[in-house]
Coordinates of C-alpha atoms in Angstrom, one line a residue:
Chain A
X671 CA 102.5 -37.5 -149.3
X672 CA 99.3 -37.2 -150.6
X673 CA 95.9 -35.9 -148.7
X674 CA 93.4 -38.6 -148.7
X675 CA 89.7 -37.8 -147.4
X676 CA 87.8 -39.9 -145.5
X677 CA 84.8 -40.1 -147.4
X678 CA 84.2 -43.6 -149.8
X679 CA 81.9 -43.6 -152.7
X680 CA 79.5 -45.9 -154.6
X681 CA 76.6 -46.4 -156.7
X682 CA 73.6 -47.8 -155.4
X683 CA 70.6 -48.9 -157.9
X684 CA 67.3 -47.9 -157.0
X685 CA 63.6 -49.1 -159.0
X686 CA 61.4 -46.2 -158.4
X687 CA 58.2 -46.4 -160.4
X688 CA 59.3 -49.5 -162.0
X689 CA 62.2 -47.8 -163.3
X690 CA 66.0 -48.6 -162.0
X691 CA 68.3 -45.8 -161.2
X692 CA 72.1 -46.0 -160.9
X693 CA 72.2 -43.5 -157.6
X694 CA 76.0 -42.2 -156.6
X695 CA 76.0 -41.2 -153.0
X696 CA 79.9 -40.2 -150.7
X697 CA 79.6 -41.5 -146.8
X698 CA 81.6 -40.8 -144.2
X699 CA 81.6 -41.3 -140.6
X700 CA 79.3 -43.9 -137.8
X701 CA 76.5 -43.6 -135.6
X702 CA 73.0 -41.9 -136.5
X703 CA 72.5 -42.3 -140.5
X704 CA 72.7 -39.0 -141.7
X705 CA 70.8 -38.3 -145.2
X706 CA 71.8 -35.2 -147.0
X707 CA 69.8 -33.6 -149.5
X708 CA 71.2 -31.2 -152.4
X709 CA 69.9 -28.1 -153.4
X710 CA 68.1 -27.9 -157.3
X711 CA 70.1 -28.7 -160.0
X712 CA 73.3 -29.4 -157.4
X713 CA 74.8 -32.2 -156.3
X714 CA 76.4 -34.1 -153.1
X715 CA 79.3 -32.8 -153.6
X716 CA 77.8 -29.4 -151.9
X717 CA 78.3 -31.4 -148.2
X718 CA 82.5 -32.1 -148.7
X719 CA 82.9 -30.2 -145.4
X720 CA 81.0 -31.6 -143.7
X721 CA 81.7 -35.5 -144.9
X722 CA 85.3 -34.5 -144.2
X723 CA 84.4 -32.5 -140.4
X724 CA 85.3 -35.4 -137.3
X725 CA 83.3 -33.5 -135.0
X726 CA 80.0 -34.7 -137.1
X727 CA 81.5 -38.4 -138.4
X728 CA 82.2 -39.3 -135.0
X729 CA 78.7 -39.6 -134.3
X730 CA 76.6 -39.6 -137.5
X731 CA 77.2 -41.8 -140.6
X732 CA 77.0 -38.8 -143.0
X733 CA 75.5 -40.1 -146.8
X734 CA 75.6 -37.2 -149.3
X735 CA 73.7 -38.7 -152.7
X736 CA 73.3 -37.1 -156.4
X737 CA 69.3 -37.2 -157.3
X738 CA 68.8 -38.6 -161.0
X739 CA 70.1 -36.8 -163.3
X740 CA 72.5 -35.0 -161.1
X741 CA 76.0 -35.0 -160.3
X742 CA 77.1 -38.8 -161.0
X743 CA 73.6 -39.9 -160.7
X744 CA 72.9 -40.5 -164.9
X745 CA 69.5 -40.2 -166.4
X746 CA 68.4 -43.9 -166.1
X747 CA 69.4 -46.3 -168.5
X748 CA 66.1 -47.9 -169.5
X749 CA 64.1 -45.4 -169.7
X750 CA 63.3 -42.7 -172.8
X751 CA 64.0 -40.2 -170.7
X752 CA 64.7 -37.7 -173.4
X753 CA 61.1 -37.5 -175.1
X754 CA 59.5 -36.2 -172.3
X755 CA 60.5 -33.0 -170.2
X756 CA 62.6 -33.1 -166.8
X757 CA 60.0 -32.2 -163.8
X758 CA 60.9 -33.1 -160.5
X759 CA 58.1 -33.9 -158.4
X760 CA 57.1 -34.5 -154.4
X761 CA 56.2 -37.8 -155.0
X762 CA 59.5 -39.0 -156.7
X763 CA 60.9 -36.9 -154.0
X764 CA 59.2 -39.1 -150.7
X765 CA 60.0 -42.4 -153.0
X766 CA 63.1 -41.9 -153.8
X767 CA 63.8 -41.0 -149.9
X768 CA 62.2 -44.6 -149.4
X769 CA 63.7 -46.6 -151.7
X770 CA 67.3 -45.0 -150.5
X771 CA 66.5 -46.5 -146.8
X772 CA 65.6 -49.8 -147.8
X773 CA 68.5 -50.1 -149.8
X774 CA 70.5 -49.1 -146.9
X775 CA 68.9 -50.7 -144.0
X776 CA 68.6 -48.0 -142.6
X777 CA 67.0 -47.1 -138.9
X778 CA 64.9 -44.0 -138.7
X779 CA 67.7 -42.0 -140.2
X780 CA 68.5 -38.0 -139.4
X781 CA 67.8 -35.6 -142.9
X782 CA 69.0 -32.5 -143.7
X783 CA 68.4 -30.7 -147.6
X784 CA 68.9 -27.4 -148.2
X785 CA 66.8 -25.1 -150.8
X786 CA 64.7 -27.4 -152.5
X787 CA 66.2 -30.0 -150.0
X788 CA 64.9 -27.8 -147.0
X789 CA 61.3 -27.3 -148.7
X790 CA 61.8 -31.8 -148.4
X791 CA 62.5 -31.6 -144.5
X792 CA 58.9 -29.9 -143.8
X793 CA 57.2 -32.4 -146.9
X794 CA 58.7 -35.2 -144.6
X795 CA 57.5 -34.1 -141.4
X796 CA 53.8 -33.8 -142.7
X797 CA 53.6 -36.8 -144.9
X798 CA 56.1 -39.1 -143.3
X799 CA 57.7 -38.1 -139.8
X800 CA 57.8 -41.7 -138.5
X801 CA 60.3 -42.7 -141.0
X802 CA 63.2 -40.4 -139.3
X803 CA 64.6 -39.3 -135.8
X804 CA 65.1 -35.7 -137.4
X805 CA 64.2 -33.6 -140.4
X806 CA 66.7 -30.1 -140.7
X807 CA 65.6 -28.0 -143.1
X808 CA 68.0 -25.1 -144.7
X809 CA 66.7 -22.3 -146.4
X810 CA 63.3 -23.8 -146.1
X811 CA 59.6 -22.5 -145.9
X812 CA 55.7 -22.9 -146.0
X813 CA 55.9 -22.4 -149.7
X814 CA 57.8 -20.5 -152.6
X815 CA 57.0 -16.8 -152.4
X816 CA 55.4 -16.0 -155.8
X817 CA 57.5 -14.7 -158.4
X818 CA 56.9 -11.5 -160.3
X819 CA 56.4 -13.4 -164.0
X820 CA 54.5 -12.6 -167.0
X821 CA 54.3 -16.0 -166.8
X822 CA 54.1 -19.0 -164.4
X823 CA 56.7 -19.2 -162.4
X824 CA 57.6 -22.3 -163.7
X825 CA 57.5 -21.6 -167.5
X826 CA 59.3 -18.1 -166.7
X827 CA 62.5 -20.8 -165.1
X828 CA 62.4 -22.4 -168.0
X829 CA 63.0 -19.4 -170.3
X830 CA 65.8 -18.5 -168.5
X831 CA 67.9 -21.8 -167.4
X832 CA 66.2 -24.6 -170.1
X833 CA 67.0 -21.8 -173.2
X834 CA 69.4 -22.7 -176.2
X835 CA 69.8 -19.2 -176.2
X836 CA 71.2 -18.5 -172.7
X837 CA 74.6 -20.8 -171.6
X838 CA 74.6 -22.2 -168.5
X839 CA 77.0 -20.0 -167.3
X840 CA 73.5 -17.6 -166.3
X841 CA 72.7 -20.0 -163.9
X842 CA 75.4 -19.7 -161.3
X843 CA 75.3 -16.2 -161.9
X844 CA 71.6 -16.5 -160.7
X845 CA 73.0 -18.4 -157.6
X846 CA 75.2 -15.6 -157.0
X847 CA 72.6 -13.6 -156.2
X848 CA 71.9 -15.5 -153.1
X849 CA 74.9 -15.9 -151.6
X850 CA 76.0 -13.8 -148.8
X851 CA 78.3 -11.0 -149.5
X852 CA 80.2 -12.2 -146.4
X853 CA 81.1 -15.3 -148.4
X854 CA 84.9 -15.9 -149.5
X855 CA 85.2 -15.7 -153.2
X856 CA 86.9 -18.9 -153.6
X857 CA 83.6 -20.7 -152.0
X858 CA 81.5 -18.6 -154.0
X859 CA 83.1 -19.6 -157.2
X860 CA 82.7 -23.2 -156.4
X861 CA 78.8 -22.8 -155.4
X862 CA 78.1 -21.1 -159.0
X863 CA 80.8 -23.5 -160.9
X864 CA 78.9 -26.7 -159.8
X865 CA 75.6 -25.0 -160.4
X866 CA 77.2 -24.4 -164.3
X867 CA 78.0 -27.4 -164.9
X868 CA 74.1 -29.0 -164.1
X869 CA 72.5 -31.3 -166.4
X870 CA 70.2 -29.5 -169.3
X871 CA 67.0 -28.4 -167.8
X872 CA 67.5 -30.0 -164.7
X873 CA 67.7 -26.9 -162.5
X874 CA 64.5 -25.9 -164.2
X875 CA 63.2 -29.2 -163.7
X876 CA 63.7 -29.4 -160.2
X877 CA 62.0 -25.7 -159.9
X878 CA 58.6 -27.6 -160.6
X879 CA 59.1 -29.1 -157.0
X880 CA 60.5 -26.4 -155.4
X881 CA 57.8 -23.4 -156.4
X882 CA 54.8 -25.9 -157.5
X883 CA 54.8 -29.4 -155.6
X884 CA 55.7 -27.7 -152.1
X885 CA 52.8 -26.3 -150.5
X886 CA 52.0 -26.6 -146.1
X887 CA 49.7 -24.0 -146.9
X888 CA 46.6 -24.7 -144.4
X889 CA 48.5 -28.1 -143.5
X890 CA 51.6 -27.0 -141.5
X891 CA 50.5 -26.9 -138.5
X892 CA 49.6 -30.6 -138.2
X893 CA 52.9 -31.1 -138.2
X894 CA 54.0 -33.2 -134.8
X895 CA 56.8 -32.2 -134.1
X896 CA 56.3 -34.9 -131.0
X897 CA 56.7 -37.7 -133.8
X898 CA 60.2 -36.0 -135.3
X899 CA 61.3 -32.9 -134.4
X900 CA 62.2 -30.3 -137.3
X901 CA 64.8 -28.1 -136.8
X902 CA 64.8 -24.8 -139.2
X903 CA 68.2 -22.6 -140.2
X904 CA 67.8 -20.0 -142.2
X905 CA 70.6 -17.6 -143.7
X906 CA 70.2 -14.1 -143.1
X907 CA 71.6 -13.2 -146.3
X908 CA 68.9 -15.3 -148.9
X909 CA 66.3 -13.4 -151.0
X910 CA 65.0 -16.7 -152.3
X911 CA 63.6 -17.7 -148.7
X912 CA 63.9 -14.9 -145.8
X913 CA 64.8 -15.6 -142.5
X914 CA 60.4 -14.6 -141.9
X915 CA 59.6 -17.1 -144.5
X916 CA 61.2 -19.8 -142.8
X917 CA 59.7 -18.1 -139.1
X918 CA 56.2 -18.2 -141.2
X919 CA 56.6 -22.1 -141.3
X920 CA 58.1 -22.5 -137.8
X921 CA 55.5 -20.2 -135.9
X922 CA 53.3 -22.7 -137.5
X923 CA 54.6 -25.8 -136.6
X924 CA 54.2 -26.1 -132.4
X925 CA 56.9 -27.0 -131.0
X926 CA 59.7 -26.3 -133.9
X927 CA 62.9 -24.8 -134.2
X928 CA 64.0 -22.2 -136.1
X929 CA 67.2 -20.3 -136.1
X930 CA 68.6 -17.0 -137.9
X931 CA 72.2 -17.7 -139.5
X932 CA 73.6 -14.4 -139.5
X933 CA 75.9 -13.6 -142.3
X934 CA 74.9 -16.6 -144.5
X935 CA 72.9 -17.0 -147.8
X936 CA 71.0 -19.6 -149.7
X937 CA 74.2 -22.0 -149.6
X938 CA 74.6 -21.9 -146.0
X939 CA 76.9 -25.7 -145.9
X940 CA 78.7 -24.4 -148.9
X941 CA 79.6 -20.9 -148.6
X942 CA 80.9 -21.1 -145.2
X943 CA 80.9 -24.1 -143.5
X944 CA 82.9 -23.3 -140.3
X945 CA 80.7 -20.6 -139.8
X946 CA 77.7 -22.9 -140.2
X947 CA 79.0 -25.5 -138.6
X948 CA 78.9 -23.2 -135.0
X949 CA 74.3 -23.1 -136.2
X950 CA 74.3 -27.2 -136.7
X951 CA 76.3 -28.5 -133.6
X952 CA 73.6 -27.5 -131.2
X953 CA 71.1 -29.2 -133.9
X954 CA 72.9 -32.2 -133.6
X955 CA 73.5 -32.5 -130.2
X956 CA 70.5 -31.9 -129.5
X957 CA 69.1 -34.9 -131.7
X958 CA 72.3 -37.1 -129.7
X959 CA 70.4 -35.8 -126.8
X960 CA 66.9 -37.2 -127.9
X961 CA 68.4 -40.6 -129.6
X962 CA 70.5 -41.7 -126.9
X963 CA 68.9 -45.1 -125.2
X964 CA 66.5 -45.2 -127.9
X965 CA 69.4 -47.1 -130.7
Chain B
X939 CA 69.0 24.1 -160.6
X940 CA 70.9 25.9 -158.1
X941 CA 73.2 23.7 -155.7
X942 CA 71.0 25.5 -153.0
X943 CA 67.8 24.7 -154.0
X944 CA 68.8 20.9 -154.9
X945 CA 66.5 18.5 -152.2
X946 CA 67.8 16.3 -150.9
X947 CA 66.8 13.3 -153.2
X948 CA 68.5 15.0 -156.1
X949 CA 71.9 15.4 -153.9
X950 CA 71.4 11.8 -153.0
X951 CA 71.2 11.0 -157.0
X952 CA 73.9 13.5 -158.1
X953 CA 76.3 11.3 -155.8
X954 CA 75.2 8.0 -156.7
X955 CA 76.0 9.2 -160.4
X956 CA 79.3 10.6 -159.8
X957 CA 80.4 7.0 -158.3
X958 CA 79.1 5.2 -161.1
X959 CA 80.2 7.6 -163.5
X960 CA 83.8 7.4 -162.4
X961 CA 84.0 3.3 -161.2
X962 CA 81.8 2.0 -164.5
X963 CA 83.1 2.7 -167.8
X964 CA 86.7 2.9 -166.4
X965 CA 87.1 -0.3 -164.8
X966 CA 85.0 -2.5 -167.0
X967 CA 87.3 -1.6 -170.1
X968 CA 90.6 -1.5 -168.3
X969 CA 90.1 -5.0 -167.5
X970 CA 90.9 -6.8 -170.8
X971 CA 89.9 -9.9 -168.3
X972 CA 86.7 -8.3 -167.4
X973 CA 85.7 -7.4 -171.3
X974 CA 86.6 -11.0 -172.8
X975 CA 83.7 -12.3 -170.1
X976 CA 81.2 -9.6 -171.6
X977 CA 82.3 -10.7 -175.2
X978 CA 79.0 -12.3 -176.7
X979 CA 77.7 -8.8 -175.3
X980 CA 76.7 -6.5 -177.6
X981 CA 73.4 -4.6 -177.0
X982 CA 71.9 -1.4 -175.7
X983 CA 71.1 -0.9 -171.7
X984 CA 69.0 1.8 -170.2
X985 CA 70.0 2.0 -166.8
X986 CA 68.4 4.1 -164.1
X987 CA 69.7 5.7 -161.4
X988 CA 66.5 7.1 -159.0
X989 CA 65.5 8.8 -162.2
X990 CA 68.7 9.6 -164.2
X991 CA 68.9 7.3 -166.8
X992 CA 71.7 5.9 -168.4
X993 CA 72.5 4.5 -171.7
X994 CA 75.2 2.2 -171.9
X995 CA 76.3 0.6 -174.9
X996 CA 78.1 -2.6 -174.9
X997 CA 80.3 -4.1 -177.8
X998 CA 81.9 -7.5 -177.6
X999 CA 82.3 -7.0 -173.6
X1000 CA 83.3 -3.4 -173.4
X1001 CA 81.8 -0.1 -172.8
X1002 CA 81.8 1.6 -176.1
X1003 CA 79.5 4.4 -174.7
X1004 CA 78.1 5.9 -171.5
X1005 CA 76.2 8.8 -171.4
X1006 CA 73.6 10.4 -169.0
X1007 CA 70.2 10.8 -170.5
X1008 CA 68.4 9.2 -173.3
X1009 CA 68.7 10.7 -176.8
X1010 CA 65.1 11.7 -178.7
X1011 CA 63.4 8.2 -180.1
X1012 CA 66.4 6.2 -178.5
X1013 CA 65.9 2.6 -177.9
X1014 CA 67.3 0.1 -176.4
X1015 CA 67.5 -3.5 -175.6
X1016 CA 67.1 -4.1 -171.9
X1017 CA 66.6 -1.5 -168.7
X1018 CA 67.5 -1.7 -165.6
X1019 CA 65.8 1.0 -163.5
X1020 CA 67.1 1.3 -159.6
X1021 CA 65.9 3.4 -156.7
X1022 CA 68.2 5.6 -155.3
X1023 CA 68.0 4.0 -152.3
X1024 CA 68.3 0.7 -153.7
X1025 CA 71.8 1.9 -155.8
X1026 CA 72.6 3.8 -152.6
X1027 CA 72.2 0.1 -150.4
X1028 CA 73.5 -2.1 -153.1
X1029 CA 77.0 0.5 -153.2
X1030 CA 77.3 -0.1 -149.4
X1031 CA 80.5 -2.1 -148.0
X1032 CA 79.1 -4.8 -146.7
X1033 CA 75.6 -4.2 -147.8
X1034 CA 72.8 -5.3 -145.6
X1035 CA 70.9 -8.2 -146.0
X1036 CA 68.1 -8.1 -148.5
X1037 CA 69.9 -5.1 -150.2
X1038 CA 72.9 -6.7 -150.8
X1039 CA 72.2 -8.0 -154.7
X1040 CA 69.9 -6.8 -157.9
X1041 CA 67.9 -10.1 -157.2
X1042 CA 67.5 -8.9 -153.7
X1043 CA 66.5 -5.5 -154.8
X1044 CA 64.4 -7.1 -157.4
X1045 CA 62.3 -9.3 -155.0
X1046 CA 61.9 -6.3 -152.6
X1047 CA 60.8 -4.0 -155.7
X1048 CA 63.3 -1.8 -155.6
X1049 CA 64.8 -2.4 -158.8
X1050 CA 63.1 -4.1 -162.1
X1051 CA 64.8 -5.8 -165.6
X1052 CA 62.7 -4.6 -168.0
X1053 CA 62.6 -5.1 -172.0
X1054 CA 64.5 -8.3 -173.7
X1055 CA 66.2 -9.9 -170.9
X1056 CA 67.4 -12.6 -172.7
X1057 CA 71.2 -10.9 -173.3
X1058 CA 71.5 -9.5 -169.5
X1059 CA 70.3 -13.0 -168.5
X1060 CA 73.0 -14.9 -170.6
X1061 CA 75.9 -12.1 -169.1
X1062 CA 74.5 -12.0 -165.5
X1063 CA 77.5 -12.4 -163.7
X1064 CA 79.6 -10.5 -165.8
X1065 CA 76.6 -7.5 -165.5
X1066 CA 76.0 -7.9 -162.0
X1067 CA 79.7 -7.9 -161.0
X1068 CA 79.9 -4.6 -163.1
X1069 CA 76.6 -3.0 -161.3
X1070 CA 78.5 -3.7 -157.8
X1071 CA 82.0 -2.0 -159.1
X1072 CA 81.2 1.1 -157.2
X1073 CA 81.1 -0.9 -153.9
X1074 CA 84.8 -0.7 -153.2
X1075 CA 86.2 -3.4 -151.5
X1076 CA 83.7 -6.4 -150.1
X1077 CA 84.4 -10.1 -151.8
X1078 CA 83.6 -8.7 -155.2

C-alpha cells in the first residue's frame, strides 16, 4: 500500500508592492502557527522532516513556504521581472512575512529560518517582535563576516553562482562545504541537489540580503527579548556562521538563547534532523511553556 | 637533507606528500565514475602542500600528470596552496570543526584559491571530493 505524508499543499497569492505573487507553502499539523523560513536560493521542501515529525504537528501547525522565485513559488506573472536583476532585500523580506499572516489569519505565529532565514529571526525581533510569540534562528548572527573578495562580496557571489560560464552544479558543491562531515551522504546529496536545481541568479540574489541588508551592528542589543523571546542554534560544524558568531549576537541580546549543535553544519534541519530534533524540542517546549493560557 | 637533520615541519610535509601521492592520481583515474564528473576539466593546478608544490594536470576528468615541483617558467591555471597543518586537519577521520573543508580552511586562512578560479569553481565538488581522498573512510 502506498506511504502517504501528512503534509497538504497549496498556493496562496500574495500583493507585495503592488505586485501579486502565486506563493506555494506544505502545512502540517495544529496548535501554535509555525512559519518556516528556507535557506538562500532553497526551498520548503528543506523542513519534510519535520512537517512529517508528530512530536512537533501535535502541537504546532507547521507552514513551510517557497519565497518568489523559489521552489514552486514562480517569478510573478505580471511583472517584468526579467529586465531587471534578482536582489532579495529586508524589506520584501518583513512584507512578505506580513502579507503571509494576513492571508492566513494568523495569531502571533512562532518563526524559525535557517541561513539567510536565521539572519530574518534577529531582523524580526528588532523591527517587528510583537508580530510573533517566537523568533528561532539557525545558523544565524549579528551580521555576515566579510568575505576575502577582490570585490564586493556581493559582485564576487555573482561571478561565481549568476555566471554562464560556471553550471549550477558549483553551487551545491559550495553547500557542501558547510555541511558537517558527520552528515549521512544520502542527506548530503539531497541538501546540494536542491541547491542545483535553484532558479538562475537567485542564490546570488538572495546573497544581497544575507551579506548586505542584515546588519544588528550597534542595534542588537535593543532587542527585547521580554516582547518575543529569540532562541539561537548554531551548528558546530558551519564556516559560514560559527558557533561565536551566533554567541556575538546572543551575548548581545539580554536575555537570549543560544545553543551549540554539536556535530551539525549550516543545514542543521536538513542534514540530520533526528539529531536536531533532540536541540529544538527544548525550544519548543519551552515556547508551549510561555503560550499556554495566553491562546 | 639527511633523514636526521629533517625538522620536524619537513617530516610533517614529507608524510602529508606520501598520502597524497599514493591516494590522488590513483584513485581519481581508477574511477571511470569519478573522471566522467571531472570531464569538462581540463586545466593546469598548482597545488601546495606546506611548501611542496604540485602540478597536476587534468584532461577531460582524469589525471594525466602529477609531479612534485614546478618546472622552469611553468604556468598554470589555478593554485591551491595549503598549510601543512591545514592538509594535515583536513586528512583527519572525522576532522574537527572549522578544519573539516577547503572553505573552512579558506575562511580560517589556512588555505587560498588563487589564479583563474572560474574552472575549479565550475568542478568544485568533483575537486573537493578529490582533495579529501586521502581522508580514508568518513562520509566521503
Amino acid at each position: 500500500m502506498a506511504k502517504f505524508e501528512p503534509i497538504k499543499g497549496g498556493y496562496v497569492n500574495l500583493t507585495i508592492d503592488g505586485i501579486e505573487y502565486r506563493v506555494y507553502y506544505e502545512e502540517a499539523g495544529k496548535g501554535i502557527p509555525f512559519l518556516l523560513q528556507h535557506t538562500a536560493g532553497a526551498e520548503g521542501i528543506q523542513y519534510r522532516c519535520l512537517l512529517n515529525d508528530a512530536d512537533v504537528t501535535k502541537n504546532f501547525r507547521c507552514i513551510a513556504y517557497d519565497l518568489p522565485f523559489h521552489g514552486k513559488s514562480l517569478p510573478p506573472l505580471e511583472h517584468d521581472w526579467w529586465k531587471e536583476r534578482y536582489l532579495l532585500t529586508l524589506d520584501f523580506l518583513m512584507k512578505f512575512q506580513d502579507a503571509f499572516i494576513k492571508a492566513f489569519e494568523l495569531k502571533r505565529p512562532a518563526y524559525m529560518g535557517s541561513s539567510m532565514g536565521g539572519h530574518l529571526a534577529a531582523d524580526l525581533a528588532y523591527h517587528c517582535p510583537e508580530k510573533y510569540c517566537a523568533l528561532i534562528g539557525l545558523e544565524g548572527s549579528l551580521v555576515t563576516a566579510p568575505q576575502h573578495s577582490r570585490h564586493s562580496a556581493n559582485d564576487a557571489y555573482f561571478e561565481m553562482y549568476d555566471n554562464p560560464f560556471i553550471g549550477k552544479e558549483a553551487l551545491g558543491g559550495s553547500m557542501d562545504m558547510i555541511i558537517a562531515v558527520q552528515t549521512p551522504e544520502r542527506r548530503r546529496k539531497e541538501i546540494t541537489w536542491c541547491y542545483n536545481k535553484s532558479g538562475p541568479g537567485v542564490f546570488a540574489g538572495d546573497i544581497n540580503y544575507y551579506n548586505h541588508d542584515h546588519d544588528l551592528t550597534g542595534k542588537a542589543d535593543r532587542i527585547d527579548v521580554g516582547k518575543c523571546m529569540l532562541y539561537l542554534l548554531t551548528g558546530s560544524y558551519d564556516p559560514a556562521t560559527k558557533p561565536s558568531d551566533t554567541k556575538m549576537l546572543a551575548d548581545q541580546v539580554k536575555g537570549s538563547y543560544f545553543k551549540e549543535m554539536e556535530n551539525l553544519g549550516h543545514f542543521p534541519v536538513t542534514e540530520n534532523y533526528d539529531l536536531f530534533k533532540t536541540f529544538l524540542m527544548p525550544v519548543l517546549e519551552d515556547i508551549l511553556k510561555r503560550e499556554k493560557g495566553k491562546r | 637533507m639527511s633523514g636526521a637533520s629533517k625538522t620536524s615541519m619537513e617530516r610533517l610535509e614529507e608524510k602529508l606528500c606520501t598520502r597524497f601521492e599514493q591516494a590522488v592520481p590513483k584513485r581519481v583515474n581508477s574511477d571511470s565514475h569519478f573522471v566522467w564528473r571531472g570531464r569538462n576539466l581540463t586545466a593546469d593546478c598548482l597545488l601546495q602542500i606546506g611548501s611542496v608544490q604540485y602540478l597536476i594536470r587534468f584532461e577531460q576528468g582524469a589525471i594525466k600528470e602529477c609531479r612534485r615541483g614546478l618546472p622552469l617558467m611553468c604556468s598554470w591555471d589555478f593554485a591551491v596552496r595549503g598549510s601543512a597543518r591545514a592538509w594535515e586537519e583536513l586528512w583527519q577521520d572525522p576532522p574537527k570543526a572549522g578544519w573539516h573543508d577547503i572553505g573552512a580552511l579558506i575562511k580560517r586562512g589556512e588555505m587560498t584559491m588563487e589564479g583563474k578560479l572560474h574552472p575549479l569553481i565550475a568542478n568544485l565538488q568533483y575537486f573537493k571530493d578529490m582533495m579529501e581522498l586521502p581522508r580514508k573512510g568518513g562520509s566521503k
